[in-house]
GROMACS .gro file of C-alpha atoms in nm:
model
  150
    1MET     CA    1  -0.703  -0.306  -0.593
    2CYS     CA    2  -0.919  -0.143  -0.326
    3LEU     CA    3  -0.878   0.184  -0.518
    4LEU     CA    4  -1.044   0.020  -0.818
    5GLY     CA    5  -1.347  -0.086  -0.618
    6ILE     CA    6  -1.230  -0.443  -0.554
    7ARG     CA    7  -1.324  -0.553  -0.202
    8CYS     CA    8  -0.980  -0.643  -0.068
    9ARG     CA    9  -0.942  -0.410   0.230
   10TYR     CA   10  -0.904  -0.559   0.577
   11ASP     CA   11  -1.276  -0.498   0.642
   12GLY     CA   12  -1.389  -0.652   0.313
   13LYS     CA   13  -1.474  -0.313   0.164
   14SER     CA   14  -1.324  -0.107  -0.113
   15VAL     CA   15  -1.243   0.261  -0.139
   16PRO     CA   16  -1.333   0.357  -0.495
   17TRP     CA   17  -1.092   0.628  -0.599
   18GLU     CA   18  -1.200   0.947  -0.771
   19GLY     CA   19  -0.871   0.966  -0.964
   20LEU     CA   20  -0.959   0.646  -1.148
   21LYS     CA   21  -1.178   0.849  -1.384
   22PHE     CA   22  -0.872   1.044  -1.494
   23ILE     CA   23  -0.621   0.762  -1.538
   24LYS     CA   24  -0.830   0.468  -1.664
   25ASP     CA   25  -0.833   0.591  -2.025
   26ARG     CA   26  -0.474   0.717  -2.023
   27PHE     CA   27  -0.276   0.441  -1.854
   28PHE     CA   28  -0.264   0.065  -1.817
   29ILE     CA   29  -0.356  -0.009  -1.457
   30LEU     CA   30  -0.191  -0.300  -1.280
   31PRO     CA   31  -0.400  -0.382  -0.970
   32VAL     CA   32  -0.226  -0.557  -0.680
   33CYS     CA   33  -0.306  -0.597  -0.311
   34PRO     CA   34   0.013  -0.667  -0.114
   35GLU     CA   35  -0.180  -0.796   0.187
   36GLN     CA   36  -0.365  -1.056  -0.017
   37LEU     CA   37  -0.045  -1.145  -0.205
   38GLY     CA   38   0.113  -1.205   0.136
   39GLY     CA   39  -0.150  -1.468   0.216
   40LEU     CA   40  -0.389  -1.267   0.432
   41SER     CA   41  -0.760  -1.325   0.390
   42THR     CA   42  -1.034  -1.073   0.325
   43PRO     CA   43  -1.179  -0.971   0.560
   44ARG     CA   44  -0.894  -0.984   0.811
   45SER     CA   45  -0.802  -0.830   1.143
   46PRO     CA   46  -0.674  -0.474   1.108
   47SER     CA   47  -0.299  -0.445   1.156
   48LYS     CA   48  -0.050  -0.173   1.244
   49ILE     CA   49   0.324  -0.133   1.241
   50GLU     CA   50   0.450  -0.165   1.598
   51LYS     CA   51   0.716   0.108   1.580
   52GLY     CA   52   0.872   0.310   1.304
   53ASP     CA   53   0.733   0.244   0.959
   54GLY     CA   54   0.768   0.013   0.660
   55PHE     CA   55   1.140   0.083   0.628
   56THR     CA   56   1.188  -0.025   0.990
   57VAL     CA   57   0.994  -0.345   0.921
   58LEU     CA   58   1.204  -0.422   0.612
   59GLU     CA   59   1.519  -0.372   0.823
   60GLY     CA   60   1.390  -0.630   1.072
   61LYS     CA   61   1.366  -0.370   1.350
   62SER     CA   62   0.988  -0.367   1.384
   63ARG     CA   63   0.684  -0.590   1.335
   64VAL     CA   64   0.336  -0.568   1.194
   65LEU     CA   65   0.079  -0.690   1.446
   66THR     CA   66  -0.296  -0.732   1.437
   67VAL     CA   67  -0.457  -0.466   1.649
   68GLU     CA   68  -0.669  -0.678   1.882
   69GLU     CA   69  -0.501  -1.018   1.899
   70LYS     CA   70  -0.143  -0.885   1.865
   71THR     CA   71  -0.070  -1.166   1.617
   72ASP     CA   72   0.257  -1.113   1.432
   73VAL     CA   73   0.177  -1.082   1.059
   74THR     CA   74   0.510  -0.927   0.962
   75ALA     CA   75   0.602  -1.216   0.732
   76ASN     CA   76   0.273  -1.175   0.543
   77PHE     CA   77   0.331  -0.803   0.492
   78VAL     CA   78   0.692  -0.848   0.378
   79LYS     CA   79   0.603  -1.138   0.147
   80GLY     CA   80   0.312  -0.943   0.001
   81ALA     CA   81   0.532  -0.640  -0.065
   82GLN     CA   82   0.792  -0.863  -0.232
   83GLU     CA   83   0.529  -1.034  -0.448
   84ALA     CA   84   0.379  -0.698  -0.550
   85LEU     CA   85   0.727  -0.578  -0.642
   86LYS     CA   86   0.785  -0.889  -0.857
   87ILE     CA   87   0.465  -0.818  -1.049
   88VAL     CA   88   0.541  -0.449  -1.100
   89ASN     CA   89   0.901  -0.530  -1.201
   90LEU     CA   90   0.761  -0.726  -1.499
   91PHE     CA   91   0.646  -0.392  -1.640
   92ARG     CA   92   0.925  -0.175  -1.495
   93GLU     CA   93   1.015   0.015  -1.813
   94ASN     CA   94   0.652   0.121  -1.856
   95VAL     CA   95   0.574   0.215  -1.495
   96LYS     CA   96   0.531   0.590  -1.451
   97ALA     CA   97   0.440   0.564  -1.083
   98VAL     CA   98   0.305   0.330  -0.819
   99ILE     CA   99  -0.015   0.474  -0.673
  100LEU     CA  100  -0.105   0.348  -0.327
  101LYS     CA  101  -0.375   0.406  -0.066
  102GLU     CA  102  -0.283   0.628   0.226
  103LYS     CA  103  -0.287   0.517   0.593
  104SER     CA  104  -0.243   0.145   0.521
  105PRO     CA  105   0.036  -0.053   0.694
  106SER     CA  106   0.116  -0.187   0.346
  107CYS     CA  107   0.043   0.102   0.115
  108GLY     CA  108   0.063   0.420   0.322
  109VAL     CA  109   0.276   0.671   0.134
  110LYS     CA  110   0.285   0.966   0.372
  111THR     CA  111   0.089   0.848   0.675
  112ILE     CA  112   0.020   0.531   0.870
  113TYR     CA  113  -0.160   0.472   1.199
  114ASN     CA  114   0.017   0.493   1.533
  115PHE     CA  115   0.032   0.151   1.693
  116ASN     CA  116  -0.131   0.241   2.025
  117SER     CA  117  -0.398   0.481   1.899
  118ASP     CA  118  -0.617   0.572   1.606
  119SER     CA  119  -0.409   0.881   1.533
  120LEU     CA  120  -0.193   0.911   1.225
  121LYS     CA  121   0.181   0.963   1.203
  122ALA     CA  122   0.423   1.033   0.920
  123GLY     CA  123   0.555   0.712   0.770
  124LYS     CA  124   0.545   0.460   0.490
  125GLY     CA  125   0.374   0.123   0.472
  126VAL     CA  126   0.580  -0.190   0.403
  127ALA     CA  127   0.501  -0.214   0.029
  128ALA     CA  128   0.545   0.160  -0.021
  129ALA     CA  129   0.889   0.141   0.145
  130LEU     CA  130   0.993  -0.155  -0.072
  131PHE     CA  131   0.885   0.019  -0.394
  132ILE     CA  132   1.080   0.330  -0.292
  133LYS     CA  133   1.387   0.121  -0.203
  134ASN     CA  134   1.369  -0.025  -0.553
  135GLY     CA  135   1.362   0.311  -0.727
  136TYR     CA  136   0.994   0.352  -0.806
  137ARG     CA  137   0.813   0.682  -0.788
  138VAL     CA  138   0.545   0.622  -0.526
  139LEU     CA  139   0.243   0.850  -0.503
  140SER     CA  140  -0.048   0.858  -0.266
  141SER     CA  141  -0.392   0.829  -0.424
  142ASP     CA  142  -0.456   1.162  -0.248
  143GLU     CA  143  -0.198   1.337  -0.471
  144LEU     CA  144  -0.432   1.396  -0.764
  145GLU     CA  145  -0.243   1.701  -0.887
  146GLU     CA  146   0.082   1.502  -0.913
  147ILE     CA  147  -0.096   1.209  -1.075
  148GLU     CA  148  -0.251   1.436  -1.337
  149LYS     CA  149   0.101   1.555  -1.429
  150LEU     CA  150   0.200   1.201  -1.526
   0.00000   0.00000   0.00000
């Protein structure tokens, strides 16, 4: 949803996506925000995956914690990913790809933030990992060339 200009990011902002111009007249867009679907408010404390990535979280081997308070919000992230998957599954036969925002602990496709720094590392967010585990083609909103091929 943040890609569409809806203010649902952790900081209450949106990140309007340049690719929207291309796809809005060609595809039905199904906006979801896994973090909101998981019960987190907007704005909310920024969060990061403690170790590993979204796959590690789904396996129960890691947690998602708020950066400053170190509050465990893993259940919110997993629930939100599951709820987003339920919604997308309603349209499964018509879904060409799931397009997600990079760097997010929910939606990161190629990169997420390291837990103890502001640097990036290779990895998937929790929702991205769950979509992949369920057979969806998952693309980063940064992959405009791939999206245009859809």
